Amino acid sequence: MPVPEWLRKRREKDVTADDASLWQKCPRCSEMLYRKDLVANLWVCSRCGHHIRMHAYDRVNTLVDGDFVEIGADILPGDPLGWADKRPYPQKLKRDREKSKLSEAVVTGFGTLDGFPVALGVMDFNFRGGTMGTVVGERITNLLEEGRRRRLPCIIFTASGGARMEEGMLALMQMAKTTLALQRFKAEGNLYIAVLTDPTTGGVSASFGFAADLILAEARAAIGFAGRRVIEQTIRQKLPENFQTAEFLLEKGHIDMVLDRRELRPALVRLLDYAVGRQRVAPLKAVPELAVP
Amino acid sequence: MNVIVEREKGLTELEARIGQLRERGTSGGEMLALEQKVEALRRDLFGTLSAWERVNMARHPKRPIASDYLAALDAFDELHGDRHFRDDPALVGGFAKLRGRNVMVLSQQKGRDTKENIRRNFGMVSPEGYRKASRLMDLAARFHLPIVSFVDTSGADPGIGSEERAQSEAIAGCLMTLTRVAVPVVAAIVGEGGSGGALAIALADHVIMAENAVYSVASPEGCAAILWGDAARAPEAAEHLKLTSNDLLGFGIVDEIAPEPLGGAHRDSAPFIQRVLDGIERALSRLAALPAAELLDTRYRKYRRIGSWRGKGPVRAGGLA
Ligand SMILES: [Zn+2]
């Protein structure tokens, strides 16, 4: 299938590579891993199988066939509450921008997966703990609206500590906003797949995280509504090791599949094939004049 | 310890003394002076409240709770259960008549005493409560009944059972239902509006907020614990969070404030409850005139613009795009 014209622009390359050291330590088993091997293994520890949290652009680049058109990158945060504790909120944002090489906690755009054009959103825990403020809400909403206009399937990779405190109630309202956009998206027959990665909690989990047609999760990812510490404080006892893991949720019937990261892309392609079908994505080429920024 | 309750102690003594004097037939200058003194004290104590004081007002043990609002309706028939697991007493819902109008009511129910609070889980709703709510919303839409919700919860239940039964999915499900029901939805934030657990029944066409209610992305204690690892700094977090009715009116998150009597809704609750019902009635009359498609479109656009971001234009803040 030819790549649609509007997809002929590649955005970022392995952005974390420039300053990365040659070796990286596995946060679980402490094995020193040779970075090139680690990248080839999709940031899965070759010794213990631990899934190291991925940078959003690395995730994008390992998923799409080649081209990725980012949209919504011009949607940037303000400081609606004028929040300042130890540091003013704009300073925290600036530090996270430098540290994470991201403009916000989610990257959105279009690409193809084995030829299937998709609207793709990838959250990143490195930026303010993947918290949902108004920019995350606006970019996700924008992605769903643009995806709906093009009748594309949408895949969102979640990674979030919940709502962003520094944007207060404006952050909470993004649950409503994204859900409204998602409802319209789904009502028109478009497929929405959520891929829950480590960790997915709070407002993201309780909106576009769990309101999906298909819910996939990466192996051993921590997923839940309330944070583990909050629950432990409430019940005043330690929780079992596997509580709120992807595997626990699968057993309880909350999600469709738990996958090793290395099996994720082929699984997504198979699901797209079942739900959308190769012949049915063809008319997409006929969509005229797509004004992608 | 509730800072408002503490503050009321001195006032209550004075008020009791006035009552005694009046019974004894005291009147004239002495009485007038005493009454003026009490009035001045009231203004002094409650005239301007900080965010933290409002948090305490919203949690006041005598504040009207959902059942007080339900009792003020013309009729209420409770409907129970999520059809799957159990009936959640923290979420009360059912058919009701509000000023002669048939509606579906949903409310978060705290208890008046310890025993009832334990039964009601302090108004913290479990997944089955949200699933009941979602079921009743769909039922309302099928029979063209507007939905009215009374919000009063510190947050969704954070227990093991709730996680095992998919609290996230239950809340997301409620939100999804509210995005599509083609009947007017009016929410009244009457006490605590605790995070996603409150929003789950408050995604609405019109949101009324009691003057001293609070509505927050996280409890001040939770926020302080998350940001500074110290829940005791809750009063400070409360100021940061912009959780008061005035703040939220400015952000376009609430549409109307129901003014409370000086000292809080509990000091003269019956007329206050009627005032909230007045607001709901007005909103329902206005929304009833809208065709379904326009209603849904207006709901979409209302939430679509809430936020603060820089895009192609200038900074869009607080829904004032
Ligand atoms: Zn390892």
Coordinates of C-alpha atoms and ligand atoms in Angstrom, one line a residue:
Chain A
M1 CA 0.0 0.0 0.0
P2 CA 1.5 3.4 -1.0
V3 CA 2.1 5.8 1.8
P4 CA -0.4 8.7 1.6
E5 CA 1.0 12.0 0.4
W6 CA 0.4 13.7 3.8
L7 CA 2.7 11.3 5.5
R8 CA 5.8 12.1 3.6
K9 CA 7.6 14.0 6.3
R10 CA 9.6 12.5 9.0
R11 CA 9.9 14.2 12.3
E12 CA 12.4 13.0 14.9
K13 CA 15.1 10.4 15.0
D14 CA 16.3 8.6 18.2
V15 CA 16.4 11.8 20.2
T16 CA 17.9 10.3 23.3
A17 CA 20.9 8.9 21.5
D18 CA 23.0 12.0 21.4
D19 CA 23.9 12.3 25.0
A20 CA 23.3 8.7 26.1
S21 CA 26.2 6.8 27.6
L22 CA 27.4 3.5 26.1
W23 CA 26.1 1.4 29.0
Q24 CA 22.8 1.6 30.9
K25 CA 21.9 -0.2 34.1
C26 CA 18.7 -2.2 34.4
P27 CA 16.7 -0.6 37.2
R28 CA 15.4 -4.0 38.2
C29 CA 18.3 -6.4 38.2
S30 CA 21.2 -3.9 38.0
E31 CA 22.7 -5.6 35.0
M32 CA 24.9 -3.3 32.9
L33 CA 23.4 -3.4 29.4
Y34 CA 25.2 -2.3 26.2
R35 CA 23.1 0.5 24.8
K36 CA 23.1 -0.7 21.2
D37 CA 21.8 -4.1 22.3
L38 CA 19.3 -2.5 24.6
V39 CA 17.9 -0.4 21.7
A40 CA 17.8 -3.4 19.5
N41 CA 15.9 -5.3 22.2
L42 CA 13.3 -2.4 22.5
W43 CA 14.6 -1.4 25.9
V44 CA 13.8 -4.8 27.4
C45 CA 16.5 -6.1 29.8
S46 CA 18.1 -9.1 28.2
R47 CA 18.8 -10.6 31.6
C48 CA 15.5 -10.2 33.6
G49 CA 13.0 -9.1 30.9
H50 CA 12.3 -5.8 32.7
H51 CA 10.6 -3.3 30.4
I52 CA 12.5 0.0 30.8
R53 CA 10.3 3.0 30.3
M54 CA 10.7 4.2 26.7
H55 CA 11.1 7.8 25.5
A56 CA 8.0 8.8 23.5
Y57 CA 10.0 9.5 20.3
D58 CA 11.8 6.1 20.6
R59 CA 8.4 4.5 20.9
V60 CA 7.1 6.3 17.8
N61 CA 10.2 5.4 15.8
T62 CA 10.1 1.8 16.7
L63 CA 6.4 1.5 15.8
V64 CA 5.8 3.4 12.6
D65 CA 6.9 2.2 9.2
G66 CA 9.1 5.2 8.5
D67 CA 7.3 8.4 8.4
F68 CA 5.6 10.2 11.3
V69 CA 3.8 13.5 11.0
E70 CA 3.6 15.1 14.4
I71 CA 0.6 17.3 15.0
G72 CA -0.2 19.5 18.0
A73 CA 3.5 20.2 18.8
D74 CA 2.6 23.9 18.8
I75 CA 0.1 23.4 21.7
L76 CA 2.1 24.5 24.7
P77 CA 1.4 25.0 28.4
G78 CA 0.5 28.2 30.1
D79 CA 0.5 28.8 33.9
P80 CA -3.2 29.2 34.6
L81 CA -3.0 29.0 38.4
G82 CA 0.2 31.0 38.7
W83 CA 1.5 28.1 40.7
A84 CA 4.7 28.6 42.7
D85 CA 5.9 26.4 45.6
K86 CA 9.6 25.7 45.7
R87 CA 9.9 26.6 42.1
P88 CA 7.3 28.4 39.8
Y89 CA 5.5 26.0 37.5
P90 CA 7.0 27.5 34.3
Q91 CA 10.4 26.7 35.7
K92 CA 9.4 23.1 36.4
L93 CA 8.2 22.9 32.8
K94 CA 11.4 24.3 31.5
R95 CA 13.5 21.9 33.5
D96 CA 11.4 19.0 32.3
R97 CA 11.6 20.2 28.7
E98 CA 15.4 20.1 28.9
K99 CA 15.6 16.8 30.8
S100 CA 13.1 14.9 28.6
K101 CA 13.7 16.6 25.3
L102 CA 9.9 16.9 25.0
S103 CA 7.6 19.9 24.8
E104 CA 5.0 18.2 26.9
A105 CA 4.0 14.8 28.3
V106 CA 2.4 13.4 25.1
V107 CA 3.5 13.2 21.4
T108 CA 0.7 13.0 18.8
G109 CA 0.6 12.5 15.1
F110 CA 0.0 10.2 12.1
G111 CA 2.0 7.3 10.8
T112 CA 1.6 3.8 9.4
L113 CA 1.9 0.4 11.1
D114 CA 2.8 -2.2 8.5
G115 CA 0.9 0.0 6.0
F116 CA -2.1 0.8 8.3
P117 CA -2.4 4.5 8.6
V118 CA -3.1 5.4 12.3
A119 CA -3.5 8.3 14.6
L120 CA -0.9 7.7 17.2
G121 CA -0.5 9.2 20.7
V122 CA 2.4 8.4 23.0
M123 CA 2.7 9.6 26.6
D124 CA 6.0 9.9 28.3
F125 CA 6.5 9.6 32.1
N126 CA 9.7 11.7 31.9
F127 CA 7.8 14.9 31.5
R128 CA 6.1 15.8 34.8
G129 CA 5.4 12.1 35.5
G130 CA 3.2 11.9 32.4
T131 CA 0.6 14.0 34.2
M132 CA -2.4 15.2 32.3
G133 CA -2.6 19.0 32.2
T134 CA -4.4 21.0 29.6
V135 CA -1.8 20.4 26.9
V136 CA -2.1 16.7 27.2
G137 CA -5.8 17.0 27.1
E138 CA -5.8 19.4 24.2
R139 CA -3.3 17.3 22.2
I140 CA -5.2 14.1 22.8
T141 CA -8.5 15.8 21.9
N142 CA -6.9 17.3 18.8
L143 CA -5.6 13.8 17.8
L144 CA -9.0 12.2 18.2
E145 CA -10.7 15.0 16.2
E146 CA -8.1 14.9 13.4
G147 CA -8.2 11.1 13.4
R148 CA -12.0 11.1 13.2
R149 CA -11.9 13.5 10.3
R150 CA -9.7 11.1 8.4
R151 CA -11.5 8.0 9.7
L152 CA -8.3 6.6 11.0
P153 CA -7.9 4.0 13.8
C154 CA -6.4 5.6 16.9
I155 CA -3.8 4.1 19.2
I156 CA -2.7 5.8 22.4
F157 CA 0.1 4.6 24.6
T158 CA -0.6 5.8 28.2
A159 CA 2.0 6.5 30.9
S160 CA 0.8 8.8 33.6
G161 CA 0.8 9.5 37.3
G162 CA -2.7 11.1 36.9
A163 CA -3.8 14.7 36.7
R164 CA -1.3 17.5 36.9
M165 CA -1.6 19.3 40.3
E166 CA -0.1 22.6 39.1
E167 CA -3.0 23.1 36.7
G168 CA -5.6 22.2 39.3
M169 CA -9.2 21.8 38.1
L170 CA -8.3 22.7 34.6
A171 CA -6.3 19.5 34.5
L172 CA -9.2 17.5 35.9
M173 CA -11.5 18.8 33.2
Q174 CA -9.3 17.2 30.6
M175 CA -10.9 13.9 31.6
A176 CA -14.2 15.3 30.4
K177 CA -12.8 16.9 27.3
T178 CA -10.9 13.8 26.1
T179 CA -13.8 11.6 26.8
L180 CA -16.2 13.8 24.8
A181 CA -13.8 13.7 21.9
L182 CA -13.4 9.9 22.3
Q183 CA -17.1 9.3 22.4
R184 CA -17.6 11.1 19.0
F185 CA -14.6 9.3 17.6
K186 CA -16.0 5.9 18.5
A187 CA -19.6 6.7 17.7
E188 CA -18.6 7.1 14.0
G189 CA -17.2 3.6 13.9
N190 CA -13.5 4.3 14.4
L191 CA -11.3 1.9 16.2
Y192 CA -9.6 3.0 19.4
I193 CA -6.9 0.9 21.0
A194 CA -5.3 1.9 24.4
V195 CA -1.9 0.5 25.2
L196 CA -1.3 0.9 29.0
T197 CA 2.4 1.2 29.8
D198 CA 4.2 1.6 33.1
P199 CA 2.7 3.4 35.1
T200 CA -0.9 4.3 34.1
T201 CA -3.0 5.7 37.0
G202 CA -5.6 8.3 38.0
G203 CA -7.3 10.6 35.5
V204 CA -5.7 9.1 32.4
S205 CA -6.5 5.6 33.5
A206 CA -10.1 6.7 34.3
S207 CA -10.7 8.4 31.0
F208 CA -9.1 7.5 27.6
G209 CA -7.1 4.7 29.4
F210 CA -10.0 2.4 30.0
A211 CA -12.6 3.8 27.6
A212 CA -11.1 1.9 24.7
D213 CA -12.4 -0.7 22.3
L214 CA -9.3 -2.8 23.0
I215 CA -7.1 -2.5 26.0
L216 CA -3.5 -3.9 25.8
A217 CA -0.9 -3.6 28.5
E218 CA 2.8 -4.1 28.6
A219 CA 4.2 -6.9 30.7
R220 CA 4.4 -6.0 34.4
A221 CA 3.2 -2.4 33.9
A222 CA 1.6 -0.9 37.0
I223 CA -2.0 0.1 36.3
G224 CA -4.7 1.3 38.5
F225 CA -6.9 4.2 39.6
A226 CA -5.6 5.0 43.0
G227 CA -1.8 5.0 43.5
R228 CA -0.3 2.1 45.4
R229 CA 0.8 4.3 48.3
V230 CA -2.6 5.9 48.7
I231 CA -4.2 2.5 49.0
E232 CA -1.6 1.3 51.5
Q233 CA -2.1 4.4 53.6
T234 CA -5.9 3.9 53.5
I235 CA -6.0 0.2 54.4
R236 CA -2.8 0.5 56.6
Q237 CA -1.2 -2.7 55.3
K238 CA 1.2 -3.7 52.5
L239 CA -0.3 -4.7 49.2
P240 CA 0.7 -8.0 47.5
E241 CA 3.6 -7.7 45.0
N242 CA 1.5 -8.4 41.9
F243 CA -1.4 -6.0 42.9
Q244 CA -2.2 -3.5 40.1
T245 CA 0.1 -5.2 37.6
A246 CA -0.9 -5.8 34.0
E247 CA -1.0 -9.5 34.8
F248 CA -3.3 -8.9 37.8
L249 CA -5.6 -6.9 35.6
L250 CA -5.7 -9.5 32.9
E251 CA -6.7 -12.1 35.5
K252 CA -9.4 -9.9 36.9
G253 CA -10.8 -9.3 33.4
H254 CA -10.1 -5.6 33.0
I255 CA -7.9 -5.8 29.9
D256 CA -7.7 -7.8 26.6
M257 CA -4.1 -8.7 26.4
V258 CA -0.8 -8.5 28.2
L259 CA 2.2 -8.4 25.9
D260 CA 5.9 -8.4 25.9
R261 CA 7.0 -5.2 24.3
R262 CA 8.7 -7.1 21.5
E263 CA 5.4 -8.7 20.6
L264 CA 3.4 -5.5 20.8
R265 CA 3.8 -4.2 17.3
P266 CA 2.9 -7.4 15.5
A267 CA -0.1 -7.8 17.8
L268 CA -1.3 -4.3 17.0
V269 CA -1.0 -5.0 13.3
R270 CA -3.1 -8.2 13.7
L271 CA -5.8 -6.3 15.6
L272 CA -5.9 -3.6 13.0
D273 CA -6.3 -6.3 10.4
Y274 CA -9.2 -7.9 12.2
A275 CA -11.0 -4.7 13.2
V276 CA -10.3 -2.4 10.2
G277 CA -9.1 -4.8 7.5
R278 CA -6.6 -4.0 4.7
Q279 CA -9.2 -3.4 2.0
R280 CA -11.1 -0.9 4.2
V281 CA -8.2 1.4 4.8
A282 CA -7.7 1.9 1.0
P283 CA -10.3 4.7 0.6
L284 CA -8.2 6.8 2.8
K285 CA -6.1 7.9 -0.1
A286 CA -9.2 9.6 -1.4
V287 CA -9.4 12.0 1.5
P288 CA -8.7 15.3 -0.2
E289 CA -6.6 18.2 1.0
L290 CA -5.5 17.2 4.4
A291 CA -4.2 20.3 6.1
V292 CA -1.6 18.8 8.4
P293 CA 0.6 21.4 10.0
Chain B
M1 CA -10.2 18.8 63.8
N2 CA -12.4 21.1 61.7
V3 CA -11.3 24.7 61.9
I4 CA -14.8 26.0 61.3
V5 CA -16.3 23.9 64.1
E6 CA -13.6 25.2 66.5
R7 CA -14.3 28.8 65.5
E8 CA -18.1 28.3 66.1
K9 CA -17.6 27.3 69.7
G10 CA -17.3 30.9 71.1
L11 CA -20.1 32.1 68.8
T12 CA -22.5 29.3 69.9
E13 CA -22.0 30.3 73.6
L14 CA -22.9 33.9 72.8
E15 CA -25.9 32.8 70.8
A16 CA -27.1 30.6 73.5
R17 CA -26.9 33.5 76.0
I18 CA -28.9 35.7 73.8
G19 CA -31.6 33.0 73.6
Q20 CA -31.7 32.7 77.4
L21 CA -32.0 36.5 77.8
R22 CA -34.8 36.7 75.3
E23 CA -36.6 33.9 77.1
R24 CA -36.3 35.9 80.3
G25 CA -37.9 38.8 78.5
T26 CA -34.9 40.9 78.2
S27 CA -35.1 43.6 75.5
G28 CA -34.1 47.1 74.6
G29 CA -30.6 48.6 74.5
E30 CA -28.8 45.7 76.3
M31 CA -30.3 43.1 73.9
L32 CA -29.6 45.2 70.8
A33 CA -26.0 45.7 71.8
L34 CA -25.5 42.0 72.4
E35 CA -27.1 41.1 69.1
Q36 CA -25.0 43.7 67.2
K37 CA -21.9 42.2 68.9
V38 CA -22.8 38.7 67.7
E39 CA -23.5 39.9 64.2
A40 CA -20.1 41.7 64.1
L41 CA -18.4 38.5 65.4
R42 CA -20.1 36.4 62.7
R43 CA -18.9 38.8 60.0
D44 CA -15.5 38.7 61.6
L45 CA -15.3 35.0 61.8
F46 CA -16.9 34.1 58.4
G47 CA -16.9 37.3 56.3
T48 CA -13.9 36.3 54.3
L49 CA -12.9 32.7 54.2
S50 CA -9.5 31.3 53.0
A51 CA -9.5 28.3 50.7
W52 CA -8.6 26.0 53.6
E53 CA -11.5 27.4 55.7
R54 CA -13.8 26.6 52.8
V55 CA -12.4 23.1 52.7
N56 CA -13.4 22.8 56.3
M57 CA -16.8 24.4 55.6
A58 CA -17.4 21.8 52.9
R59 CA -16.5 19.1 55.4
H60 CA -18.5 20.5 58.3
P61 CA -20.3 17.8 60.2
K62 CA -23.6 19.7 60.1
R63 CA -23.5 20.7 56.5
P64 CA -26.5 19.6 54.4
I65 CA -25.8 16.3 52.7
A66 CA -27.3 14.6 49.7
S67 CA -30.2 13.1 51.7
D68 CA -31.2 16.6 52.8
Y69 CA -31.6 17.7 49.2
L70 CA -33.4 14.5 48.3
A71 CA -35.8 15.1 51.2
A72 CA -36.6 18.6 49.8
L73 CA -37.8 17.1 46.4
D74 CA -41.5 16.6 45.8
A75 CA -40.9 12.8 45.5
F76 CA -38.1 10.4 45.3
D77 CA -38.1 6.7 44.5
E78 CA -34.7 5.1 45.0
L79 CA -33.5 2.5 42.4
H80 CA -30.8 0.1 43.5
G81 CA -27.9 -1.8 42.3
D82 CA -25.5 -2.2 39.3
R83 CA -27.1 -5.5 38.2
H84 CA -23.7 -7.2 38.6
F85 CA -22.2 -7.1 42.1
R86 CA -24.0 -5.1 44.7
D87 CA -25.8 -2.0 45.7
D88 CA -23.4 0.8 46.6
P89 CA -24.9 2.9 49.5
A90 CA -22.4 5.7 48.7
L91 CA -24.2 6.5 45.5
V92 CA -27.9 7.1 45.8
G93 CA -30.0 7.4 42.6
G94 CA -33.6 7.1 41.4
F95 CA -36.6 8.8 39.9
A96 CA -37.7 12.0 41.4
K97 CA -40.0 15.0 41.0
L98 CA -38.2 18.3 41.3
R99 CA -40.7 21.2 41.4
G100 CA -43.2 19.0 39.5
R101 CA -40.7 18.0 36.9
N102 CA -39.8 14.3 36.4
V103 CA -36.0 13.8 36.7
M104 CA -33.4 11.2 37.4
V105 CA -31.4 12.0 40.5
L106 CA -27.9 10.8 41.3
S107 CA -26.1 11.7 44.5
Q108 CA -23.1 10.9 46.6
Q109 CA -24.2 10.2 50.1
K110 CA -22.2 10.8 53.2
G111 CA -23.4 9.8 56.6
R112 CA -24.6 12.0 59.4
D113 CA -22.9 9.9 62.1
T114 CA -20.1 7.4 62.3
K115 CA -22.4 4.4 61.9
E116 CA -24.0 5.7 58.8
N117 CA -20.7 7.0 57.5
I118 CA -19.3 3.5 57.7
R119 CA -22.3 2.1 55.8
R120 CA -22.0 4.9 53.2
N121 CA -18.2 4.5 53.0
F122 CA -18.0 8.3 53.8
G123 CA -19.5 9.0 50.4
M124 CA -16.6 7.4 48.6
V125 CA -18.2 5.6 45.6
S126 CA -17.0 2.1 44.5
P127 CA -17.1 0.8 40.9
E128 CA -20.5 -0.7 41.4
G129 CA -21.8 2.7 42.5
Y130 CA -20.5 4.3 39.3
R131 CA -22.0 1.4 37.3
K132 CA -25.3 2.0 38.9
A133 CA -25.1 5.7 38.1
S134 CA -24.2 4.9 34.5
R135 CA -27.2 2.5 34.2
L136 CA -29.6 5.1 35.6
M137 CA -28.2 7.8 33.2
D138 CA -29.0 5.5 30.3
L139 CA -32.4 4.8 31.7
A140 CA -33.1 8.5 32.0
A141 CA -32.0 9.1 28.4
R142 CA -34.3 6.3 27.2
F143 CA -37.3 8.0 28.8
H144 CA -36.3 11.6 28.2
L145 CA -35.8 12.5 31.8
P146 CA -33.2 15.2 32.7
I147 CA -30.4 14.1 35.0
V148 CA -29.7 16.0 38.2
S149 CA -26.7 15.1 40.3
F150 CA -25.7 16.2 43.8
V151 CA -21.9 15.9 44.3
D152 CA -20.4 15.4 47.7
T153 CA -17.4 13.1 47.9
S154 CA -13.8 13.3 49.1
G155 CA -13.0 11.1 46.1
A156 CA -13.7 7.7 44.6
D157 CA -13.1 4.8 46.9
P158 CA -9.3 3.9 46.9
G159 CA -9.6 0.3 48.3
I160 CA -8.4 -3.1 47.2
G161 CA -11.9 -4.2 46.1
S162 CA -12.4 -1.1 44.0
E163 CA -9.2 -1.7 42.2
E164 CA -10.1 -5.4 41.7
R165 CA -13.4 -4.4 40.2
A166 CA -11.8 -1.8 37.9
Q167 CA -12.5 1.6 39.4
S168 CA -10.9 3.3 36.4
E169 CA -13.2 1.6 33.9
A170 CA -16.2 2.4 36.1
I171 CA -15.4 6.1 36.2
A172 CA -14.5 6.2 32.5
G173 CA -17.8 4.4 31.8
C174 CA -19.8 7.1 33.7
L175 CA -18.0 9.9 31.8
M176 CA -18.6 8.1 28.5
T177 CA -22.3 7.8 29.3
L178 CA -22.6 11.5 30.2
T179 CA -21.0 12.5 26.9
R180 CA -23.8 10.9 24.9
V181 CA -27.0 11.0 26.9
A182 CA -29.2 13.4 24.9
V183 CA -31.1 14.8 27.9
P184 CA -30.2 17.9 30.0
V185 CA -27.6 17.2 32.7
V186 CA -27.4 19.6 35.7
A187 CA -24.8 19.0 38.5
A188 CA -24.8 20.7 41.9
I189 CA -21.5 20.6 43.8
V190 CA -22.9 20.9 47.3
G191 CA -20.0 19.8 49.5
E192 CA -16.7 18.2 48.5
G193 CA -16.0 17.7 44.9
G194 CA -13.2 15.2 45.1
S195 CA -11.4 14.7 41.8
G196 CA -12.4 12.1 39.2
G197 CA -14.7 10.5 41.6
A198 CA -16.8 13.7 41.7
L199 CA -16.5 14.5 38.0
A200 CA -17.9 11.1 37.1
I201 CA -21.4 12.3 37.8
A202 CA -20.7 16.0 37.1
L203 CA -19.9 16.2 33.4
A204 CA -22.9 18.4 32.9
D205 CA -24.6 21.1 30.7
H206 CA -24.9 23.3 33.7
V207 CA -22.9 23.2 36.9
I208 CA -24.0 24.9 40.1
M209 CA -21.6 25.2 43.0
A210 CA -22.5 26.1 46.6
E211 CA -20.5 29.1 47.7
N212 CA -18.5 27.2 50.3
A213 CA -18.2 23.9 48.5
V214 CA -14.8 22.9 47.1
Y215 CA -14.0 21.1 43.9
S216 CA -10.5 20.0 43.4
V217 CA -8.2 17.9 41.2
A218 CA -7.0 16.2 44.5
S219 CA -7.7 16.6 48.1
P220 CA -5.4 19.2 49.7
E221 CA -3.9 16.5 51.9
G222 CA -3.3 14.3 48.8
C223 CA -1.8 17.1 46.8
A224 CA 0.5 18.1 49.7
A225 CA 1.6 14.4 50.0
I226 CA 2.3 14.1 46.3
L227 CA 4.2 17.4 45.9
W228 CA 5.9 17.8 49.2
G229 CA 5.6 14.4 50.9
D230 CA 3.8 16.0 53.8
A231 CA 0.0 15.8 54.1
A232 CA 0.2 18.3 57.0
R233 CA 0.8 21.0 54.5
A234 CA -2.8 20.7 53.2
P235 CA -3.8 24.3 54.1
E236 CA -1.0 25.5 51.9
A237 CA -2.0 23.2 49.1
A238 CA -5.6 24.3 49.3
E239 CA -4.5 27.9 48.5
H240 CA -2.5 26.7 45.5
L241 CA -5.2 24.5 44.1
K242 CA -7.8 27.2 43.2
L243 CA -10.6 25.0 44.4
T244 CA -13.2 27.6 45.6
S245 CA -16.4 28.4 43.8
N246 CA -15.1 31.9 42.8
D247 CA -12.0 30.4 41.3
L248 CA -13.9 27.9 39.3
L249 CA -16.5 30.3 38.1
G250 CA -13.6 32.3 36.7
F251 CA -12.2 29.3 34.9
G252 CA -15.6 28.5 33.3
I253 CA -15.7 25.2 35.1
V254 CA -18.8 26.1 37.1
D255 CA -21.6 28.1 35.6
E256 CA -23.3 29.5 38.7
I257 CA -22.7 30.0 42.4
A258 CA -25.4 29.4 45.0
P259 CA -24.7 31.9 47.8
E260 CA -24.7 30.6 51.4
P261 CA -25.8 32.3 54.6
L262 CA -23.0 33.9 56.6
G263 CA -21.3 31.1 58.5
G264 CA -22.2 28.4 56.0
A265 CA -25.2 26.5 54.6
H266 CA -25.7 24.6 57.8
R267 CA -26.6 27.8 59.7
D268 CA -29.9 28.1 57.8
S269 CA -30.1 25.0 55.6
A270 CA -33.7 24.8 54.5
P271 CA -33.8 28.1 52.5
F272 CA -30.3 27.3 51.1
I273 CA -31.4 24.0 49.8
Q274 CA -34.4 25.7 48.1
R275 CA -31.9 28.2 46.5
V276 CA -29.9 25.3 45.0
L277 CA -33.2 23.7 43.8
D278 CA -34.2 27.1 42.3
G279 CA -30.9 27.1 40.3
I280 CA -31.5 23.6 39.1
E281 CA -35.0 24.4 38.1
R282 CA -33.9 27.5 36.1
A283 CA -31.2 25.5 34.3
L284 CA -33.6 22.6 33.5
S285 CA -36.2 25.1 32.0
R286 CA -33.5 26.7 29.8
L287 CA -32.0 23.4 28.7
A288 CA -35.4 21.7 28.0
A289 CA -35.8 24.2 25.1
L290 CA -32.7 23.0 23.3
P291 CA -33.1 20.3 20.6
A292 CA -31.0 17.1 21.4
A293 CA -28.4 17.7 18.8
E294 CA -27.8 21.3 20.0
L295 CA -27.7 20.1 23.6
L296 CA -24.9 17.6 22.8
D297 CA -23.0 20.1 20.7
T298 CA -23.1 22.7 23.3
R299 CA -21.9 20.2 25.9
Y300 CA -19.0 19.3 23.6
R301 CA -18.0 22.8 23.0
K302 CA -18.3 23.8 26.7
Y303 CA -15.6 21.3 27.7
R304 CA -13.7 21.6 24.5
R305 CA -12.5 25.1 25.4
I306 CA -11.6 24.5 29.0
G307 CA -7.9 24.7 29.7
S308 CA -5.0 27.0 29.2
W309 CA -2.6 26.5 26.4
R310 CA -0.7 28.4 23.8
G311 CA -1.6 27.4 20.3
K312 CA -1.9 29.2 17.1
G313 CA -3.4 32.2 18.8
P314 CA -2.6 33.9 22.1
V315 CA -2.7 32.1 25.4
R316 CA -6.2 30.6 25.9
A317 CA -6.9 30.5 29.6
G318 CA -9.7 29.4 31.8
G319 CA -12.2 28.7 29.0
L320 CA -12.1 32.3 27.9
A321 CA -10.9 31.3 24.5
Ligands
ZN1 ZN 17.2 -6.5 34.3

